[in-house]
Amino acid sequence: MPKALVAGDFAQYPANEVAFGRALFFDPVLSGNRNISCATCHNPRYGGSDGQALGIGEGGTGHGAGRQMGQAVGRQARNAPALWDLGARQVRRLFHDGRVEWQGAVIRSPAGELLPEGLNGLLAAQVLFPLIARMEMGGHPKSNEIAAAAQQTAPQAWDRIADRVAAIAGYREMAGHDDINIALLANALAAYISTAFRSTGSAFDRYLEGESTALTADQRDGMALFYGVAQCSQCHSGPLLSDQTFHNLAMPPLGPGRIRRFDPVARDTGRLAVSDDVRDSYRFRTPFLRNVAHTAPYGHNGAFPTLRAVIWHHMDPLVGLADFIPPDTMPHWQDVTELNRIRAAFLAYPRAAQVPATLDSQQIDQLIHFLHSLSAPSSSTLSRDQMNLQTVPDTVPSGLTPVGD
């Protein structure tokens, strides 16, 4: 059993830095074409995700689960991760493939040695990349100066973003000086996300702290399964309910995939693209489970719309892979050869608890009850400070319309 997640598991940030980050989070000025914000795909209403299997970035219209393609070229390659607890001190890896991670005291990322200096932690490094990704917030290279700069080097694009923000008097006032650089912006965004999206105070945490009546009978039975015969805790361990390592669960392919460099096939090989280790084929980071009941759909590509569906898949991944029926609204481009690759990797490189014990319908119900106990207090009972932080501001310093839901 883990320790409860508490406020001490998070760094504390000055209120003015959190306020600065909140304004940036909802301000479309950070996007290349000034038309979307961080909150477009990481909406507080959906736990910092967007309610879609595969989100719609640059060129889309609307927000949250109702967002439409509009002028977007395509959907994102992966499900937008929820933001809960990404700022916890225990976090070692971010993104579904862990491509931003601690290696000792050094942050490893796709930027390599070009990662800006002065970042306050792993989350600050992570937020840099969606800003300049072409289909996320950057846009087409011919459409704006940030996207054009990203074609050269990431630091050039980040500098353009910082210059854009520095030209706004309101942001200079919030920063308290005129020397605004990309590390300052990333640190503020990280401070906001870490402060606004903390899932402390769940029924499970209260139980761990000694409140024996915090869980219902069904939740206690589900907890016994989770930490017992269902073997969930072999991967979903620790305070964040994740071992933060990578596993192949034969998740069905969906959407365009995140194509590995030099790979001519539209597919998503997961951790392999980071490690270049064939044993990491189709392995993805174990997701954090806090607030999981409110962050559907599930899987690195959002293939499963409900907790029940993804639990069923865990019990027999190869049958789930073979029987998967993609939603009508989602592109499903992978062929039989790709399904065979996923199956072969699953069989060739097994992990402990790769196929949990079979559960009956009642046990699955109990397990789902337990997963609901991992939720922080609902939005109706959040602290006033957290509610304020997650609310879309009326205005932002750029003068653009704040983007949220």
Short mmCIF file of C-alpha atoms in Angstrom, two decimals:
data_model
loop_
_atom_site.label_atom_id
_atom_site.label_comp_id
_atom_site.label_asym_id
_atom_site.label_seq_id
_atom_site.Cartn_x
_atom_site.Cartn_y
_atom_site.Cartn_z
CA MET A 1 0.00 0.00 0.00
CA PRO A 2 1.37 3.44 -0.86
CA LYS A 3 1.53 6.50 1.34
CA ALA A 4 -1.22 9.08 0.88
CA LEU A 5 -0.56 11.89 -1.58
CA VAL A 6 -0.21 15.12 0.39
CA ALA A 7 0.62 18.76 -0.21
CA GLY A 8 4.24 18.09 0.72
CA ASP A 9 4.58 15.93 -2.39
CA PHE A 10 4.46 19.12 -4.47
CA ALA A 11 6.75 22.12 -4.67
CA GLN A 12 5.23 25.38 -3.49
CA TYR A 13 5.27 28.34 -5.88
CA PRO A 14 4.81 32.08 -5.32
CA ALA A 15 1.24 33.22 -5.95
CA ASN A 16 2.36 35.74 -8.57
CA GLU A 17 4.16 33.03 -10.57
CA VAL A 18 1.05 30.81 -10.47
CA ALA A 19 -1.10 33.75 -11.62
CA PHE A 20 1.34 34.42 -14.45
CA GLY A 21 1.14 30.78 -15.50
CA ARG A 22 -2.65 30.75 -15.33
CA ALA A 23 -2.88 33.70 -17.71
CA LEU A 24 -0.47 32.02 -20.13
CA PHE A 25 -2.31 28.70 -19.91
CA PHE A 26 -5.56 30.20 -21.23
CA ASP A 27 -4.01 32.76 -23.59
CA PRO A 28 -3.91 31.84 -27.30
CA VAL A 29 -0.97 34.22 -27.74
CA LEU A 30 1.37 31.27 -27.14
CA SER A 31 0.15 29.47 -30.27
CA GLY A 32 1.67 30.26 -33.62
CA ASN A 33 -1.55 31.59 -35.14
CA ARG A 34 -2.96 32.94 -31.86
CA ASN A 35 -6.00 30.67 -32.14
CA ILE A 36 -5.61 28.00 -29.44
CA SER A 37 -4.25 27.82 -25.91
CA CYS A 38 -2.86 25.11 -23.66
CA ALA A 39 -6.41 24.77 -22.29
CA THR A 40 -7.76 23.81 -25.71
CA CYS A 41 -6.43 20.27 -25.34
CA HIS A 42 -5.89 20.35 -21.58
CA ASN A 43 -9.23 21.59 -20.39
CA PRO A 44 -9.93 21.80 -16.64
CA ARG A 45 -13.45 20.54 -17.27
CA TYR A 46 -11.95 17.23 -18.43
CA GLY A 47 -9.27 16.96 -15.75
CA GLY A 48 -6.74 18.66 -17.95
CA SER A 49 -7.49 16.49 -20.98
CA ASP A 50 -10.11 17.10 -23.70
CA GLY A 51 -12.60 14.24 -23.55
CA GLN A 52 -11.54 12.99 -26.99
CA ALA A 53 -9.66 9.85 -27.95
CA LEU A 54 -7.30 11.83 -30.16
CA GLY A 55 -7.42 15.60 -29.83
CA ILE A 56 -7.60 18.27 -32.51
CA GLY A 57 -4.94 20.95 -32.35
CA GLU A 58 -4.09 23.71 -34.80
CA GLY A 59 -6.97 24.56 -37.15
CA GLY A 60 -9.76 22.95 -35.12
CA THR A 61 -12.86 24.70 -33.85
CA GLY A 62 -14.65 24.50 -30.51
CA HIS A 63 -13.46 23.08 -27.22
CA GLY A 64 -13.39 19.88 -25.23
CA ALA A 65 -15.33 16.83 -26.36
CA GLY A 66 -17.24 18.96 -28.86
CA ARG A 67 -14.17 20.21 -30.74
CA GLN A 68 -14.40 19.73 -34.50
CA MET A 69 -11.79 19.35 -37.24
CA GLY A 70 -12.42 22.72 -38.90
CA GLN A 71 -9.27 23.44 -40.91
CA ALA A 72 -7.11 20.97 -38.98
CA VAL A 73 -5.01 18.68 -41.13
CA GLY A 74 -5.53 15.68 -38.85
CA ARG A 75 -5.96 14.47 -35.31
CA GLN A 76 -3.20 14.23 -32.76
CA ALA A 77 -1.20 11.01 -32.67
CA ARG A 78 -1.95 10.33 -28.99
CA ASN A 79 -4.52 11.01 -26.32
CA ALA A 80 -4.01 14.31 -24.48
CA PRO A 81 -2.79 13.29 -21.01
CA ALA A 82 -4.71 14.61 -18.02
CA LEU A 83 -2.79 17.12 -15.91
CA TRP A 84 -3.44 15.71 -12.45
CA ASP A 85 -0.31 15.45 -10.30
CA LEU A 86 2.18 16.05 -13.11
CA GLY A 87 3.98 18.42 -10.77
CA ALA A 88 4.45 15.87 -7.98
CA ARG A 89 8.00 15.37 -6.79
CA GLN A 90 7.76 11.63 -7.54
CA VAL A 91 7.27 12.18 -11.28
CA ARG A 92 10.27 10.90 -13.24
CA ARG A 93 8.94 10.73 -16.78
CA LEU A 94 6.41 12.62 -18.90
CA PHE A 95 4.64 11.91 -22.20
CA HIS A 96 3.29 8.47 -23.07
CA ASP A 97 6.73 7.37 -24.26
CA GLY A 98 8.67 9.11 -21.46
CA ARG A 99 10.68 11.22 -23.89
CA VAL A 100 11.04 13.94 -21.26
CA GLU A 101 12.58 12.32 -18.19
CA TRP A 102 15.09 12.66 -15.39
CA GLN A 103 18.40 10.90 -15.94
CA GLY A 104 20.09 11.41 -12.62
CA ALA A 105 20.01 15.17 -12.07
CA VAL A 106 19.76 15.93 -15.80
CA ILE A 107 16.60 16.29 -17.87
CA ARG A 108 16.63 14.25 -21.06
CA SER A 109 14.35 15.52 -23.83
CA PRO A 110 14.06 15.64 -27.63
CA ALA A 111 15.86 19.01 -27.49
CA GLY A 112 19.02 17.42 -26.13
CA GLU A 113 21.63 20.04 -25.27
CA LEU A 114 19.39 22.76 -26.72
CA LEU A 115 16.98 22.55 -23.78
CA PRO A 116 16.82 26.03 -22.21
CA GLU A 117 18.67 26.65 -18.98
CA GLY A 118 16.92 27.78 -15.84
CA LEU A 119 13.94 25.40 -15.91
CA ASN A 120 12.42 24.69 -12.50
CA GLY A 121 11.76 21.00 -13.13
CA LEU A 122 10.58 18.24 -15.42
CA LEU A 123 7.12 19.72 -16.03
CA ALA A 124 8.64 22.99 -17.21
CA ALA A 125 10.64 21.04 -19.79
CA GLN A 126 7.57 19.12 -20.95
CA VAL A 127 5.39 22.17 -21.61
CA LEU A 128 7.89 23.53 -24.13
CA PHE A 129 7.24 20.97 -26.83
CA PRO A 130 3.50 21.32 -27.59
CA LEU A 131 4.09 25.06 -28.08
CA ILE A 132 6.09 24.48 -31.25
CA ALA A 133 4.66 21.18 -32.51
CA ARG A 134 3.16 21.83 -35.94
CA MET A 135 -0.18 20.07 -35.40
CA GLU A 136 -0.52 21.05 -31.76
CA MET A 137 0.07 24.79 -31.21
CA GLY A 138 2.75 25.73 -33.76
CA GLY A 139 0.88 25.61 -37.05
CA HIS A 140 2.15 25.42 -40.62
CA PRO A 141 5.61 26.93 -41.18
CA LYS A 142 4.22 29.34 -43.78
CA SER A 143 1.47 30.61 -41.47
CA ASN A 144 3.46 32.34 -38.71
CA GLU A 145 6.93 33.28 -37.53
CA ILE A 146 7.03 30.77 -34.66
CA ALA A 147 6.29 27.77 -36.88
CA ALA A 148 8.79 29.04 -39.45
CA ALA A 149 11.48 29.31 -36.79
CA ALA A 150 10.71 25.80 -35.55
CA GLN A 151 11.79 24.52 -38.95
CA GLN A 152 15.28 25.72 -38.08
CA THR A 153 15.76 24.95 -34.38
CA ALA A 154 13.53 24.66 -31.34
CA PRO A 155 15.36 27.46 -29.46
CA GLN A 156 14.66 29.89 -32.29
CA ALA A 157 10.94 29.12 -32.07
CA TRP A 158 10.94 29.41 -28.28
CA ASP A 159 12.68 32.77 -28.55
CA ARG A 160 9.94 34.01 -30.88
CA ILE A 161 7.30 33.00 -28.33
CA ALA A 162 9.15 34.78 -25.54
CA ASP A 163 9.55 37.90 -27.70
CA ARG A 164 5.82 37.88 -28.42
CA VAL A 165 4.95 37.70 -24.72
CA ALA A 166 7.61 40.26 -23.77
CA ALA A 167 6.01 42.78 -26.13
CA ILE A 168 2.83 42.76 -23.99
CA ALA A 169 2.89 45.30 -21.17
CA GLY A 170 0.56 43.27 -18.96
CA TYR A 171 2.89 40.28 -19.02
CA ARG A 172 5.94 42.43 -18.30
CA GLU A 173 4.05 43.76 -15.29
CA MET A 174 3.15 40.22 -14.12
CA ALA A 175 6.77 39.13 -14.51
CA GLY A 176 7.99 42.18 -12.59
CA HIS A 177 10.67 42.95 -15.19
CA ASP A 178 11.24 43.20 -18.93
CA ASP A 179 13.64 40.26 -19.24
CA ILE A 180 11.15 37.60 -20.36
CA ASN A 181 12.62 34.40 -21.78
CA ILE A 182 11.18 30.99 -22.58
CA ALA A 183 12.38 29.44 -19.29
CA LEU A 184 10.43 32.07 -17.37
CA LEU A 185 7.26 31.20 -19.32
CA ALA A 186 7.76 27.45 -18.95
CA ASN A 187 8.39 27.78 -15.22
CA ALA A 188 5.21 29.83 -14.79
CA LEU A 189 3.14 27.29 -16.72
CA ALA A 190 4.60 24.47 -14.63
CA ALA A 191 3.87 26.39 -11.42
CA TYR A 192 0.26 26.85 -12.49
CA ILE A 193 -0.34 23.25 -13.61
CA SER A 194 1.32 21.81 -10.51
CA THR A 195 -0.74 24.03 -8.20
CA ALA A 196 -4.11 23.82 -9.95
CA PHE A 197 -4.09 20.08 -10.64
CA ARG A 198 -3.34 18.31 -7.36
CA SER A 199 -5.52 15.35 -6.45
CA THR A 200 -4.88 15.29 -2.72
CA GLY A 201 -7.78 14.57 -0.38
CA SER A 202 -9.34 11.59 -2.14
CA ALA A 203 -11.28 8.95 -0.21
CA PHE A 204 -8.36 6.58 -0.81
CA ASP A 205 -5.92 9.08 0.71
CA ARG A 206 -8.14 9.54 3.73
CA TYR A 207 -8.29 5.77 4.14
CA LEU A 208 -4.50 5.53 3.93
CA GLU A 209 -4.25 8.19 6.62
CA GLY A 210 -6.34 6.09 8.99
CA GLU A 211 -9.96 7.04 8.26
CA SER A 212 -11.35 3.50 8.12
CA THR A 213 -14.82 4.63 6.99
CA ALA A 214 -13.53 6.67 4.03
CA LEU A 215 -14.12 3.77 1.62
CA THR A 216 -17.39 1.95 1.01
CA ALA A 217 -17.57 -1.83 1.26
CA ASP A 218 -17.42 -2.16 -2.53
CA GLN A 219 -14.42 0.16 -2.67
CA ARG A 220 -12.61 -1.87 -0.02
CA ASP A 221 -13.34 -5.06 -1.95
CA GLY A 222 -12.07 -3.40 -5.11
CA MET A 223 -8.94 -2.27 -3.29
CA ALA A 224 -8.32 -5.84 -2.14
CA LEU A 225 -8.54 -6.98 -5.77
CA PHE A 226 -6.33 -4.13 -6.96
CA TYR A 227 -3.57 -5.00 -4.49
CA GLY A 228 -4.29 -8.73 -4.65
CA VAL A 229 -5.35 -11.25 -7.27
CA ALA A 230 -6.03 -8.69 -10.03
CA GLN A 231 -2.32 -7.73 -9.85
CA CYS A 232 -3.05 -4.12 -10.82
CA SER A 233 -0.54 -2.79 -8.30
CA GLN A 234 2.38 -4.58 -9.92
CA CYS A 235 2.35 -1.72 -12.44
CA HIS A 236 0.04 0.82 -10.80
CA SER A 237 2.11 1.26 -7.67
CA GLY A 238 3.24 4.07 -5.39
CA PRO A 239 1.40 7.28 -4.45
CA LEU A 240 0.69 8.13 -8.11
CA LEU A 241 -0.51 4.59 -8.89
CA SER A 242 2.14 4.16 -11.56
CA ASP A 243 5.53 2.47 -11.68
CA GLN A 244 6.45 5.03 -14.37
CA THR A 245 7.95 2.30 -16.54
CA PHE A 246 6.76 0.96 -19.88
CA HIS A 247 4.55 -1.99 -20.78
CA ASN A 248 3.10 -3.52 -23.91
CA LEU A 249 -0.56 -4.38 -23.30
CA ALA A 250 -1.32 -5.03 -26.97
CA MET A 251 -3.33 -1.81 -27.10
CA PRO A 252 -5.17 -1.61 -30.42
CA PRO A 253 -3.86 0.95 -32.92
CA LEU A 254 -6.01 4.00 -33.54
CA GLY A 255 -5.51 7.11 -35.60
CA PRO A 256 -2.41 8.23 -37.48
CA GLY A 257 0.13 7.00 -34.93
CA ARG A 258 3.28 8.81 -33.87
CA ILE A 259 5.61 7.79 -36.67
CA ARG A 260 9.14 6.96 -35.61
CA ARG A 261 11.85 8.89 -37.39
CA PHE A 262 12.71 7.24 -40.70
CA ASP A 263 9.83 4.78 -40.28
CA PRO A 264 7.71 4.74 -43.47
CA VAL A 265 4.81 3.00 -41.71
CA ALA A 266 2.04 4.98 -39.99
CA ARG A 267 2.20 3.39 -36.56
CA ASP A 268 3.07 4.13 -32.95
CA THR A 269 5.86 1.98 -31.53
CA GLY A 270 5.85 3.72 -28.15
CA ARG A 271 9.01 3.72 -26.04
CA LEU A 272 11.00 2.16 -28.89
CA ALA A 273 11.16 5.58 -30.56
CA VAL A 274 12.99 6.93 -27.51
CA SER A 275 15.18 4.01 -26.46
CA ASP A 276 15.88 2.32 -29.83
CA ASP A 277 15.62 -0.94 -27.88
CA VAL A 278 13.50 -3.50 -29.72
CA ARG A 279 12.26 -4.83 -26.38
CA ASP A 280 10.45 -1.50 -25.93
CA SER A 281 8.30 -2.05 -29.03
CA TYR A 282 4.72 -0.89 -28.37
CA ARG A 283 5.45 -0.21 -24.72
CA PHE A 284 3.88 2.87 -23.14
CA ARG A 285 4.26 4.47 -19.73
CA THR A 286 1.94 3.21 -17.02
CA PRO A 287 -0.60 6.04 -16.59
CA PHE A 288 -1.22 7.72 -13.26
CA LEU A 289 -4.61 6.65 -11.90
CA ARG A 290 -5.63 9.51 -9.64
CA ASN A 291 -8.88 11.06 -10.91
CA VAL A 292 -8.94 8.35 -13.57
CA ALA A 293 -12.74 8.08 -13.31
CA HIS A 294 -13.01 11.61 -14.73
CA THR A 295 -10.43 11.51 -17.51
CA ALA A 296 -11.91 9.16 -20.14
CA PRO A 297 -11.17 7.90 -22.73
CA TYR A 298 -8.30 5.58 -21.84
CA GLY A 299 -5.10 4.29 -23.38
CA HIS A 300 -2.23 6.14 -25.05
CA ASN A 301 -4.56 6.72 -28.01
CA GLY A 302 -7.86 6.90 -26.16
CA ALA A 303 -9.06 3.65 -27.72
CA PHE A 304 -11.26 2.69 -24.76
CA PRO A 305 -14.18 4.95 -23.81
CA THR A 306 -14.86 3.50 -20.34
CA LEU A 307 -13.03 2.03 -17.36
CA ARG A 308 -14.91 -1.22 -17.87
CA ALA A 309 -13.71 -1.50 -21.46
CA VAL A 310 -10.06 -0.96 -20.62
CA ILE A 311 -10.22 -3.39 -17.66
CA TRP A 312 -11.70 -6.07 -19.96
CA HIS A 313 -8.82 -5.48 -22.36
CA HIS A 314 -6.27 -5.92 -19.56
CA MET A 315 -7.67 -9.37 -18.76
CA ASP A 316 -6.99 -10.75 -22.25
CA PRO A 317 -5.02 -8.24 -24.33
CA LEU A 318 -4.61 -10.41 -27.42
CA VAL A 319 -8.34 -11.13 -27.66
CA GLY A 320 -9.02 -7.43 -27.06
CA LEU A 321 -6.62 -6.53 -29.85
CA ALA A 322 -8.21 -8.97 -32.28
CA ASP A 323 -11.79 -7.96 -31.42
CA PHE A 324 -11.32 -4.20 -31.22
CA ILE A 325 -13.81 -2.16 -33.23
CA PRO A 326 -12.69 1.45 -33.72
CA PRO A 327 -15.22 4.29 -33.42
CA ASP A 328 -16.77 5.36 -36.72
CA THR A 329 -15.50 8.91 -36.30
CA MET A 330 -11.85 7.95 -35.88
CA PRO A 331 -9.36 7.02 -38.61
CA HIS A 332 -8.07 3.47 -38.26
CA TRP A 333 -5.25 3.16 -40.72
CA GLN A 334 -3.20 0.24 -39.47
CA ASP A 335 -3.47 -3.07 -41.29
CA VAL A 336 -3.27 -6.75 -40.37
CA THR A 337 0.52 -6.63 -40.59
CA GLU A 338 0.63 -3.98 -37.89
CA LEU A 339 -1.70 -5.98 -35.65
CA ASN A 340 0.65 -8.93 -36.07
CA ARG A 341 3.63 -6.77 -35.08
CA ILE A 342 1.91 -5.70 -31.86
CA ARG A 343 0.95 -9.28 -31.08
CA ALA A 344 4.47 -10.57 -31.77
CA ALA A 345 6.06 -7.94 -29.52
CA PHE A 346 3.58 -8.74 -26.74
CA LEU A 347 4.52 -12.42 -26.86
CA ALA A 348 8.26 -11.94 -27.38
CA TYR A 349 8.92 -9.55 -24.49
CA PRO A 350 6.51 -10.38 -21.65
CA ARG A 351 6.43 -8.54 -18.34
CA ALA A 352 5.21 -9.58 -14.89
CA ALA A 353 1.43 -9.24 -14.53
CA GLN A 354 1.11 -8.74 -18.28
CA VAL A 355 -2.09 -10.79 -18.17
CA PRO A 356 -3.88 -10.25 -14.82
CA ALA A 357 -6.22 -12.77 -13.24
CA THR A 358 -9.64 -13.13 -14.83
CA LEU A 359 -12.32 -11.19 -12.96
CA ASP A 360 -16.06 -11.72 -13.04
CA SER A 361 -18.54 -8.92 -13.64
CA GLN A 362 -19.10 -8.25 -9.93
CA GLN A 363 -15.36 -8.00 -9.29
CA ILE A 364 -14.97 -5.57 -12.16
CA ASP A 365 -17.72 -3.47 -10.62
CA GLN A 366 -15.85 -3.49 -7.31
CA LEU A 367 -12.62 -2.55 -9.02
CA ILE A 368 -14.34 0.38 -10.72
CA HIS A 369 -15.76 1.48 -7.37
CA PHE A 370 -12.22 1.51 -5.99
CA LEU A 371 -10.94 3.53 -8.95
CA HIS A 372 -13.60 6.13 -8.18
CA SER A 373 -12.17 6.40 -4.67
CA LEU A 374 -8.95 7.73 -6.24
CA SER A 375 -10.73 10.91 -7.29
CA ALA A 376 -9.95 14.16 -5.55
CA PRO A 377 -12.96 16.02 -4.19
CA SER A 378 -15.36 16.82 -7.01
CA SER A 379 -15.45 20.24 -8.61
CA SER A 380 -18.30 21.17 -6.31
CA THR A 381 -16.11 20.64 -3.25
CA LEU A 382 -12.70 21.80 -4.49
CA SER A 383 -11.00 24.44 -2.41
CA ARG A 384 -11.88 27.97 -3.46
CA ASP A 385 -8.30 28.57 -4.59
CA GLN A 386 -8.29 25.49 -6.84
CA MET A 387 -11.68 26.38 -8.30
CA ASN A 388 -10.44 29.88 -9.11
CA LEU A 389 -7.30 28.54 -10.72
CA GLN A 390 -9.22 26.14 -12.97
CA THR A 391 -11.75 28.77 -14.07
CA VAL A 392 -11.20 30.43 -17.43
CA PRO A 393 -10.19 34.06 -16.71
CA ASP A 394 -12.37 36.84 -18.09
CA THR A 395 -9.39 38.51 -19.75
CA VAL A 396 -5.71 37.85 -20.45
CA PRO A 397 -2.93 40.43 -20.94
CA SER A 398 -2.69 39.88 -24.71
CA GLY A 399 -6.23 41.18 -25.18
CA LEU A 400 -7.16 38.01 -27.04
CA THR A 401 -10.18 35.97 -25.99
CA PRO A 402 -9.15 33.44 -23.31
CA VAL A 403 -9.58 29.90 -24.62
CA GLY A 404 -11.11 27.24 -22.40
CA ASP A 405 -14.56 25.75 -22.01
#
